[in-house]
GROMACS .gro file of C-alpha atoms in nm:
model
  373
    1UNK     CA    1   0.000   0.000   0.000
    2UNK     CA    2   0.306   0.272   0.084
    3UNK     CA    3   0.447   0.162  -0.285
    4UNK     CA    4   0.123   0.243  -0.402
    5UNK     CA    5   0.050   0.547  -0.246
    6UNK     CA    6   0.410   0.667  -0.352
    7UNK     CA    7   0.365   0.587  -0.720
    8UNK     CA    8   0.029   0.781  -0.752
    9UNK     CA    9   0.148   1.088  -0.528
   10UNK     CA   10   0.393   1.130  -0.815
   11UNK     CA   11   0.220   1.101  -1.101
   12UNK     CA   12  -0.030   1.348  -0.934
   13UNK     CA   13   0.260   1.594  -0.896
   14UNK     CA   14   0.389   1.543  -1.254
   15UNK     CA   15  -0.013   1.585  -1.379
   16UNK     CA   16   0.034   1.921  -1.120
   17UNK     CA   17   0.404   2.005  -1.313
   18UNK     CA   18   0.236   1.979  -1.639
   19UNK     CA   19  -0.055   2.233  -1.577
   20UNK     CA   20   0.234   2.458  -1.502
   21UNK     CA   21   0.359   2.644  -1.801
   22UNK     CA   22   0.561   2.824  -1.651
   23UNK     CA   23   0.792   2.549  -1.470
   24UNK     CA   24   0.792   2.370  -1.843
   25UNK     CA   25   0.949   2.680  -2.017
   26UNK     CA   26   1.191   2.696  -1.744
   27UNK     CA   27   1.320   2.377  -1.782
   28UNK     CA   28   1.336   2.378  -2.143
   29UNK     CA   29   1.506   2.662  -2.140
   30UNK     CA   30   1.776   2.618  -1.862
   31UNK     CA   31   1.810   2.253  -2.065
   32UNK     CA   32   1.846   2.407  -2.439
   33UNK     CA   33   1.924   2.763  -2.489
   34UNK     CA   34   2.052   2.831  -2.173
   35UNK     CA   35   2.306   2.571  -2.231
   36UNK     CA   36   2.384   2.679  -2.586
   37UNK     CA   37   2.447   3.047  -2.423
   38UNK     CA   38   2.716   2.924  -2.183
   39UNK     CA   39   2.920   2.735  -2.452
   40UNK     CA   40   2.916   3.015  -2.728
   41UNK     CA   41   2.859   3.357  -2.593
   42UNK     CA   42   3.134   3.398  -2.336
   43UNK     CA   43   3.463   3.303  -2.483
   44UNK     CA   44   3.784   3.254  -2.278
   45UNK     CA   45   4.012   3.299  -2.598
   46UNK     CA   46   4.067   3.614  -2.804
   47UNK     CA   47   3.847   3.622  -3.118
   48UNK     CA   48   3.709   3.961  -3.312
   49UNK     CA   49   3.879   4.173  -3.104
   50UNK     CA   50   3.816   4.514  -3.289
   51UNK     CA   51   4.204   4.691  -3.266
   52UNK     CA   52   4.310   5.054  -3.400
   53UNK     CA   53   4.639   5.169  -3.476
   54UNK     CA   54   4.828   5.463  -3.411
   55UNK     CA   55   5.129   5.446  -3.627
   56UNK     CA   56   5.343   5.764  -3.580
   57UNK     CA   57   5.713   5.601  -3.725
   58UNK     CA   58   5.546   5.461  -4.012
   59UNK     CA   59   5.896   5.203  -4.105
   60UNK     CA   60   5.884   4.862  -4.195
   61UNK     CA   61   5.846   4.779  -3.832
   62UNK     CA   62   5.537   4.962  -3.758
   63UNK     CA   63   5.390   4.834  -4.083
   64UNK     CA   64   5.495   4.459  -3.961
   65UNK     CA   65   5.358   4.498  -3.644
   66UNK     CA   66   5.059   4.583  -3.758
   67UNK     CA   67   5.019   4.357  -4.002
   68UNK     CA   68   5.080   4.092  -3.713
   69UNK     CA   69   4.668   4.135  -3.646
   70UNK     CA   70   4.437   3.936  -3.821
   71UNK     CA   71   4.125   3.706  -3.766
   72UNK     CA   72   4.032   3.541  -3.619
   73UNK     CA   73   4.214   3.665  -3.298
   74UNK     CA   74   4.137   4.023  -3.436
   75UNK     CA   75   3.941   4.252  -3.637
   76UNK     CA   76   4.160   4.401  -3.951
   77UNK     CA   77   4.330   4.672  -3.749
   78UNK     CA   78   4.174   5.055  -3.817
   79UNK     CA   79   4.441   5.296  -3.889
   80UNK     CA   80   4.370   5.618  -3.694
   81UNK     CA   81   4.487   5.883  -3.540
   82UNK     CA   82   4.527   5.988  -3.171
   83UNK     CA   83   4.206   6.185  -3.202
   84UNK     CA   84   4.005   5.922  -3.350
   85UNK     CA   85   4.154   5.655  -3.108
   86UNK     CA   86   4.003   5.855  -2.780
   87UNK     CA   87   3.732   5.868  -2.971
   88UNK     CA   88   3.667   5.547  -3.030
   89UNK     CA   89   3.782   5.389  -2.695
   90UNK     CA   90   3.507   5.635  -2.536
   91UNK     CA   91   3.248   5.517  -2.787
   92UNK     CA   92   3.309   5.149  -2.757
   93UNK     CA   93   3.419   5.103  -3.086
   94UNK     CA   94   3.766   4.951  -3.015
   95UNK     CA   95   3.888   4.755  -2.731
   96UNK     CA   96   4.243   4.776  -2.758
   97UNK     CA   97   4.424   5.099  -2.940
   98UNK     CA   98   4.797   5.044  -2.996
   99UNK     CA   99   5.012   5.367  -3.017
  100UNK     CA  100   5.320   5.330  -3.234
  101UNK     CA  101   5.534   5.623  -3.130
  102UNK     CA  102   5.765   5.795  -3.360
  103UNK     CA  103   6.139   5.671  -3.473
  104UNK     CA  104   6.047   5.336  -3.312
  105UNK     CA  105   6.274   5.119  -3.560
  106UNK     CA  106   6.526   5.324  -3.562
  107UNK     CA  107   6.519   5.349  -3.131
  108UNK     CA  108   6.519   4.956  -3.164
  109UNK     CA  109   6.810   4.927  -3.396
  110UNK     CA  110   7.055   5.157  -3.183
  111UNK     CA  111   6.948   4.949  -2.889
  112UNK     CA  112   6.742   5.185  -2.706
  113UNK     CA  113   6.466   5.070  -2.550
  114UNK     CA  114   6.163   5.261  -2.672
  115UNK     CA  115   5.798   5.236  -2.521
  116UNK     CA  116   5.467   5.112  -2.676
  117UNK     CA  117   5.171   5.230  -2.519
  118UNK     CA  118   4.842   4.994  -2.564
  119UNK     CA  119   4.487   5.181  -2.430
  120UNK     CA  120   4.265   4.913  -2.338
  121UNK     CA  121   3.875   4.950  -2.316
  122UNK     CA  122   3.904   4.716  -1.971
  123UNK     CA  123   3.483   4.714  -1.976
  124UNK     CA  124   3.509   4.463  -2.203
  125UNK     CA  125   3.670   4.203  -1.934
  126UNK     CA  126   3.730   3.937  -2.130
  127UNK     CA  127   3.890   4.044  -2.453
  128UNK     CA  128   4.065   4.322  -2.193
  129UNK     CA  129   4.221   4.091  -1.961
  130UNK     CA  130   4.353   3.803  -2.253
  131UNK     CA  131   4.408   4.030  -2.546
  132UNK     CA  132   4.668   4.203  -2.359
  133UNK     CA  133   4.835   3.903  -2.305
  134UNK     CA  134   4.835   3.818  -2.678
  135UNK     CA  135   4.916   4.185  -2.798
  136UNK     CA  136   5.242   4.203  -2.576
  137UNK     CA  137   5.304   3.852  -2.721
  138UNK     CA  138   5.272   3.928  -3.075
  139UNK     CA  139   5.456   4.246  -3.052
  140UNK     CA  140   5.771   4.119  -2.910
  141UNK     CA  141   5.770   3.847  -3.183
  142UNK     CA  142   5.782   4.125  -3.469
  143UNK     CA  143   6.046   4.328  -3.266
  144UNK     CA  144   6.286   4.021  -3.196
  145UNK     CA  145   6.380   3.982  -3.530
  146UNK     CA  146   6.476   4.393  -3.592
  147UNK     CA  147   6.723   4.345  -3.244
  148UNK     CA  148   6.885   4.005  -3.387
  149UNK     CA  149   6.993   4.203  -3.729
  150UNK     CA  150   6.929   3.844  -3.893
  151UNK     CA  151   7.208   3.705  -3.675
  152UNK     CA  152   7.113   3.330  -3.625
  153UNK     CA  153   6.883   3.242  -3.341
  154UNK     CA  154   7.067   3.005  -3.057
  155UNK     CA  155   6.891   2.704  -2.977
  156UNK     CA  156   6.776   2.733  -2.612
  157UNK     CA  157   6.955   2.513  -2.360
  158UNK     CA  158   6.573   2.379  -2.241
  159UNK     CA  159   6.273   2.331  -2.454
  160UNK     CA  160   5.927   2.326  -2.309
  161UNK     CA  161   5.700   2.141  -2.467
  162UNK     CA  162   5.303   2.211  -2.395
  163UNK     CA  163   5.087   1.877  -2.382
  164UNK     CA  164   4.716   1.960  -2.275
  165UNK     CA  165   4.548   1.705  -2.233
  166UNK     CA  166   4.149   1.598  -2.249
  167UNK     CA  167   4.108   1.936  -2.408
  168UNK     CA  168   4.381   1.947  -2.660
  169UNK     CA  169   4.236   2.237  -2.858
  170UNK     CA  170   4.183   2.480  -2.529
  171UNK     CA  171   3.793   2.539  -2.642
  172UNK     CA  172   3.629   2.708  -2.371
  173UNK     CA  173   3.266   2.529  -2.493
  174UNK     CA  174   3.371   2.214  -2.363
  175UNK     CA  175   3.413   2.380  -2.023
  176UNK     CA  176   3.083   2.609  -2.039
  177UNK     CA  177   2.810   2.363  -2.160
  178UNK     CA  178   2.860   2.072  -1.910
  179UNK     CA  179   2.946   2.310  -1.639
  180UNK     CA  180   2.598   2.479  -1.728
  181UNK     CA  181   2.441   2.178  -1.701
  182UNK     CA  182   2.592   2.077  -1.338
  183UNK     CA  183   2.477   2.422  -1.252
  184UNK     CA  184   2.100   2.356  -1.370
  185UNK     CA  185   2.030   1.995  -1.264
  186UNK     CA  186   2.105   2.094  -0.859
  187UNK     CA  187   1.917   2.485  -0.936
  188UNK     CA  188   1.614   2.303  -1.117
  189UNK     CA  189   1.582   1.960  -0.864
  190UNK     CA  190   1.544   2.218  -0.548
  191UNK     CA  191   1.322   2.468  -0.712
  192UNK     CA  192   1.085   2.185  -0.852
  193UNK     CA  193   1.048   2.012  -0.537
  194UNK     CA  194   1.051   2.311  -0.321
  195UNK     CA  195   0.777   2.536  -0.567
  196UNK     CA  196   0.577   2.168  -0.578
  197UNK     CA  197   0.526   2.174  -0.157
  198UNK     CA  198   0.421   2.557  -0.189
  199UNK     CA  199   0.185   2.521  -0.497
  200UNK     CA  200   0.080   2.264  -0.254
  201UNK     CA  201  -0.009   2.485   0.041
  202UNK     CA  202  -0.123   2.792  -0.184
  203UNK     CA  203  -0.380   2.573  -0.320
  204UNK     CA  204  -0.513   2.432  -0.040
  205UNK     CA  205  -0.453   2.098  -0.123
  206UNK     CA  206  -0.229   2.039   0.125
  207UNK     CA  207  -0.521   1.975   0.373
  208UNK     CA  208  -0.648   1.738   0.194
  209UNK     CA  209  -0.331   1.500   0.204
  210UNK     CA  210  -0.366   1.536   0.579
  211UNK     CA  211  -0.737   1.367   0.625
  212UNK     CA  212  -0.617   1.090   0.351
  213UNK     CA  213  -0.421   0.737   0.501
  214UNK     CA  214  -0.101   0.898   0.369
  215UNK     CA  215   0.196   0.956   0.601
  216UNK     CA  216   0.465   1.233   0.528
  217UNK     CA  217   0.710   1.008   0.443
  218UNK     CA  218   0.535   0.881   0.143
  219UNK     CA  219   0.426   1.247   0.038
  220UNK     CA  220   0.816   1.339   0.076
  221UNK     CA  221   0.927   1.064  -0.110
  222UNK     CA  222   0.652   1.140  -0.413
  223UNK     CA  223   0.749   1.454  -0.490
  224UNK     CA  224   1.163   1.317  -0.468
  225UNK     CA  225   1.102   1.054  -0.699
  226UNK     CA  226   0.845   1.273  -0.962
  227UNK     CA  227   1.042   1.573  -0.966
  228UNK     CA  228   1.378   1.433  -0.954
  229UNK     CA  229   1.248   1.214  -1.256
  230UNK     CA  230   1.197   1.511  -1.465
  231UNK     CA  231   1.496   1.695  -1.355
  232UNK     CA  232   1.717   1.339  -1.483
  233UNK     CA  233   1.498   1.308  -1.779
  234UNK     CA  234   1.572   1.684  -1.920
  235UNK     CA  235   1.926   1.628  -1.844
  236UNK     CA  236   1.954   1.325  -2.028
  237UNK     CA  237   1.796   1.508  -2.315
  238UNK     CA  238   2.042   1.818  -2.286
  239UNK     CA  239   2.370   1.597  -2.297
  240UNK     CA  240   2.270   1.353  -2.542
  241UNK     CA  241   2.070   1.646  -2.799
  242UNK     CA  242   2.217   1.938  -2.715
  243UNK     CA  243   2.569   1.879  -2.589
  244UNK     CA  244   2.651   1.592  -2.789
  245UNK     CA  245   2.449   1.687  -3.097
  246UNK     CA  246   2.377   2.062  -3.193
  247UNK     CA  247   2.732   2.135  -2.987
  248UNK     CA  248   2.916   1.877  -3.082
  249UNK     CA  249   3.151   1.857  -2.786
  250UNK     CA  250   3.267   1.545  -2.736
  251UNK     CA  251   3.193   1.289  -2.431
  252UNK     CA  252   3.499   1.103  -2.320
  253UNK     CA  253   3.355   0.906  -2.016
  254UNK     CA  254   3.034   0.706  -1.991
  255UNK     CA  255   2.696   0.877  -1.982
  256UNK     CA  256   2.459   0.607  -1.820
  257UNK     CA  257   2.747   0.673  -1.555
  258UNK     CA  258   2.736   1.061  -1.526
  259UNK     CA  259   2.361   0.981  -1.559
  260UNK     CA  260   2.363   0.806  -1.220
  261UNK     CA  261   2.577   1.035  -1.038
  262UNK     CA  262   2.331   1.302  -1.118
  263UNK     CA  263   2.050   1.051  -0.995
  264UNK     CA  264   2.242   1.049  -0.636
  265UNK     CA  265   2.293   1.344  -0.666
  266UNK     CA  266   1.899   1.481  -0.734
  267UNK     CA  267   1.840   1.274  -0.425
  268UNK     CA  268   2.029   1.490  -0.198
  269UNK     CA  269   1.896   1.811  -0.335
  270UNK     CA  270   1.556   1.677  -0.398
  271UNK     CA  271   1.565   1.679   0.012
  272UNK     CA  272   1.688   2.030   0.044
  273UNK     CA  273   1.452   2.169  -0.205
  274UNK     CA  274   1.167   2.018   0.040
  275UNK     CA  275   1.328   2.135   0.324
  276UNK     CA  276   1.326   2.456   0.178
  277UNK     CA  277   0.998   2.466   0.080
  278UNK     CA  278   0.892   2.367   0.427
  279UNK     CA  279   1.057   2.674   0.646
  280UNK     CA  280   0.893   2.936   0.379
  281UNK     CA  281   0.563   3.029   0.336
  282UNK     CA  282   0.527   3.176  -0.013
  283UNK     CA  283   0.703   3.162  -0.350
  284UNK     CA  284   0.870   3.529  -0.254
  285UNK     CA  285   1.054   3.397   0.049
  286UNK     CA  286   1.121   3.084  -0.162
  287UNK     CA  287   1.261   3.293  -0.395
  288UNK     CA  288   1.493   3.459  -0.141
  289UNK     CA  289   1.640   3.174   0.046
  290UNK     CA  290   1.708   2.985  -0.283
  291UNK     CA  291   1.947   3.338  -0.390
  292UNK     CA  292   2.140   3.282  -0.057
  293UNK     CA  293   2.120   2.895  -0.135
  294UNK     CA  294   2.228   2.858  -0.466
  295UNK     CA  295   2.495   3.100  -0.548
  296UNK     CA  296   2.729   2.941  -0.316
  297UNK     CA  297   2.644   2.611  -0.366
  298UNK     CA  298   2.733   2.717  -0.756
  299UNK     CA  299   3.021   2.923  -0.676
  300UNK     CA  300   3.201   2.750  -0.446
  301UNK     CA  301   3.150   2.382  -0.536
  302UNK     CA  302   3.479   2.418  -0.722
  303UNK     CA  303   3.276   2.452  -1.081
  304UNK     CA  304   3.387   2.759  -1.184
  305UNK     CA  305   3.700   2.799  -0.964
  306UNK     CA  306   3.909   2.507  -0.898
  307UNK     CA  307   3.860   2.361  -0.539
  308UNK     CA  308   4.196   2.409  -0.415
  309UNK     CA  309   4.221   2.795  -0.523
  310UNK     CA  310   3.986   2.855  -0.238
  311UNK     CA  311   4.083   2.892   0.135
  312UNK     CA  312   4.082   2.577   0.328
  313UNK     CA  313   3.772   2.706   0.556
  314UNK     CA  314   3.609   2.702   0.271
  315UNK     CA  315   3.716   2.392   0.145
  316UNK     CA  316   3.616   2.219   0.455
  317UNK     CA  317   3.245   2.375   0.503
  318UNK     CA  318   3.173   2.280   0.142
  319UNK     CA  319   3.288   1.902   0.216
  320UNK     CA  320   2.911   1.873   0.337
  321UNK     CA  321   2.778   2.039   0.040
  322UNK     CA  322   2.648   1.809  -0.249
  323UNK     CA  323   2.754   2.010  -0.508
  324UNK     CA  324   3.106   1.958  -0.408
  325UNK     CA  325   3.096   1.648  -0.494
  326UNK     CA  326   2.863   1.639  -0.800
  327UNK     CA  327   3.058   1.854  -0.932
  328UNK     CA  328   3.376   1.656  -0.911
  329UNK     CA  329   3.220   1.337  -0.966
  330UNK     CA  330   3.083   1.529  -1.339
  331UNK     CA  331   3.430   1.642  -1.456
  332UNK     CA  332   3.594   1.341  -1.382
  333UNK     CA  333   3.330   1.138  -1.583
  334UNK     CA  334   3.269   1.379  -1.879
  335UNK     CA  335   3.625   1.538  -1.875
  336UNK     CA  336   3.883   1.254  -1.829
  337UNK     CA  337   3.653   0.962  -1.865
  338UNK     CA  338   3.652   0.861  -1.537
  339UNK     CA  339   3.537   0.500  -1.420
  340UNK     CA  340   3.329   0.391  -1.139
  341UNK     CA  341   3.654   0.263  -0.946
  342UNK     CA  342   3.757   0.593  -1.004
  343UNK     CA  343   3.474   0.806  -0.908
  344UNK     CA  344   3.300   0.553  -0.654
  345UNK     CA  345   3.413   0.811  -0.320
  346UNK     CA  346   3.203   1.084  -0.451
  347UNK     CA  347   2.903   0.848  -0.504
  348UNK     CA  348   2.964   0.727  -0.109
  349UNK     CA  349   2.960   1.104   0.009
  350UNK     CA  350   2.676   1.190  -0.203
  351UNK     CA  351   2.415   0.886  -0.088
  352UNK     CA  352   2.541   1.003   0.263
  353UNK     CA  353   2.497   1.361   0.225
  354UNK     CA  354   2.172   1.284   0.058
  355UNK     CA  355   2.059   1.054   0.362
  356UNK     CA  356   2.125   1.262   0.608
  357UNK     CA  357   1.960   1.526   0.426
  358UNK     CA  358   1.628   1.357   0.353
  359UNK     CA  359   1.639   1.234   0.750
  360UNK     CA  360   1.636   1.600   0.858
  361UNK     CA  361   1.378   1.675   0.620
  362UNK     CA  362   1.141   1.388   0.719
  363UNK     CA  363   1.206   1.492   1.088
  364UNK     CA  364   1.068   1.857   1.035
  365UNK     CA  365   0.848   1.805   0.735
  366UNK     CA  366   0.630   1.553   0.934
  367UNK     CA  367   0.657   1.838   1.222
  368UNK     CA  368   0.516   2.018   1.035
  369UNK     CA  369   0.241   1.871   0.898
  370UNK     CA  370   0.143   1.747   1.291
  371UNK     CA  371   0.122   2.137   1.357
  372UNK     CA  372  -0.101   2.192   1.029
  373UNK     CA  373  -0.327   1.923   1.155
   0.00000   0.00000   0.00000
């Protein structure tokens, strides 16, 4: 009879999730566009970078340095004067302005050590903070051949040689989409089960689970199982149609695998989005709580900064946090293709995070449905 009473309590609260239009066009959109938007629009490498020029010595240098610039890194560099290049730093239209200053090749040749100045439009964070990197790069690899005077280059006494590895091509998409979708499976699994309990209680329909031969721990476990079905179901869809197919990013561990750590994973925050939507009242403070919730449970679950970059306090509170773990349970899986002997600790602290969670949450849901009664 509990089995029973669990499997229609959820497919009551998915007949519930699909009168909601609202909760559908969230999901498919933190599932499909929101995912394409993470991989494409926020680039960690220089491209289009609109440049302009200031070329004052006008020598074969000048002209070779600025000939250096070209797509896809950067726009074809503007020629322009000083005037024009204030002018369009203050109107946005350039990013980076590089002022050649007069009798540069002949400074270089006599071995002076003359001074390029580069204006950067720093609003533009991104492009600011790597293009100057690349510009100083690129520059000094035009001037080195002027100060050699075509002597022979020495061959270094130690070479460095670069291997990257599982992302041999540096392309920030394979970082942004699955880290999106990390993000979205523990935002959408506590707002579903959390807004589900309100929509409950705004609709009065809460009562009426209190006079039926339910107990709370079936009514708990009906909106885990429904909600956290849907959550697992959309992200299924999002790797397999949108990261694997319109993206084309490639997979190098298994799926069904990642798949299940998310499942463990839903459990845990399936519990906390209950919890949550126990202590509040209405959507508003729901709202609220899931703000100071969520952003460090996204921040600081070493997703978008490495774990170890953070102080060890912090490093230590978030041990208890689910994300933690999901999170490095997902990169080792999708990024390095990870196996279960691999990844098997972060399942263990996940079903025990999630256990203790759902045992707090039983404790002071069925409180609180004793003090509605």
């Amino acid at each position: 009879m509990r089995i029973a009473n669990i499997a229609r309590l959820g497919v009551k609260e998915l007949r519930s999730l699909a009168r909601d239009r609202i909760m559908l066009i969230l999901i498919l959109y933190v599932f499909t566009l929101d995912i394409y938007v993470a991989a494409t629009v926020m680039p960690e490498t220089l491209f289009n970078a609109p440049i302009g020029i200031v070329d004052e010595d006008g020598s074969p240098l000048s002209r070779h340095i600025a000939d250096a610039f070209y797509q896809p890194e950067f726009q074809a560099p503007a020629m322009v004067s000083v005037n024009q290049a204030d002018l369009g730093l203050d109107q946005g239209t350039y990013t980076f302005v590089l002022d050649i200053p007069p009798n540069l090749q002949v400074d270089v040749l006599a071995g002076r050590r003359p001074a390029i100045q580069l204006d950067v439009d720093a609003t533009r964070m991104t492009q600011a903070f790597t293009g100057s990197g690349y510009i100083d790069a690129m520059v000094s690899q035009e001037v080195a051949p002027f100060l050699r005077h075509d002597a022979p280059v020495g061959v270094p006494p130690v070479d460095l040689a670069f291997r990257v590895a599982f992302n041999p091509s540096l392309t920030q998409s394979r970082f942004g989409a699955v880290t999106e979708i990390i993000n979205n499976v523990t935002m959408l699994s506590i707002i579903l089960t959390g807004a589900a309990l309100i929509r409950e209680r705004e609709h009065g329909t809460i009562e009426h689970l209190l006079v039926m031969p339910v107990e709370p721990f079936e009514i708990m476990t009906a909106k885990i199982w429904s909600m956290g079905l849907v959550v697992l179901l959309a992200c299924s869809f999002s790797v397999i149609f949108m990261v694997q197919g319109v993206l084309r990013i490639p997979i190098e561990g298994s799926v069904a695998l990642f798949l299940a750590g998310a499942a463990v994973n839903i459990f845990a925050t399936t519990a906390l989005g209950i919890f949550l939507g126990t202590v509040t009242r209405s959507m508003q403070q729901f709202g609220i709580i899931m703000i100071l919730i969520l952003i460090p449970l996204e921040v600081l679950s070493g997703g978008m900064t490495p774990e170890e970059s953070m102080p060890q306090f912090i490093q230590w509170v978030m041990t208890v946090a689910p994300t933690t773990h999901f999170v490095s349970l997902a990169q080792a899986i999708l990024y390095r293709g990870a196996g279960f002997s691999i990844v098997w600790p972060e399942f263990v602290a996940l079903l025990a995070i999630g256990a203790a969670l759902f045992g707090v949450t039983l404790w002071y849901f069925r409180n609180a449905m004793k003090n509605m009664s």
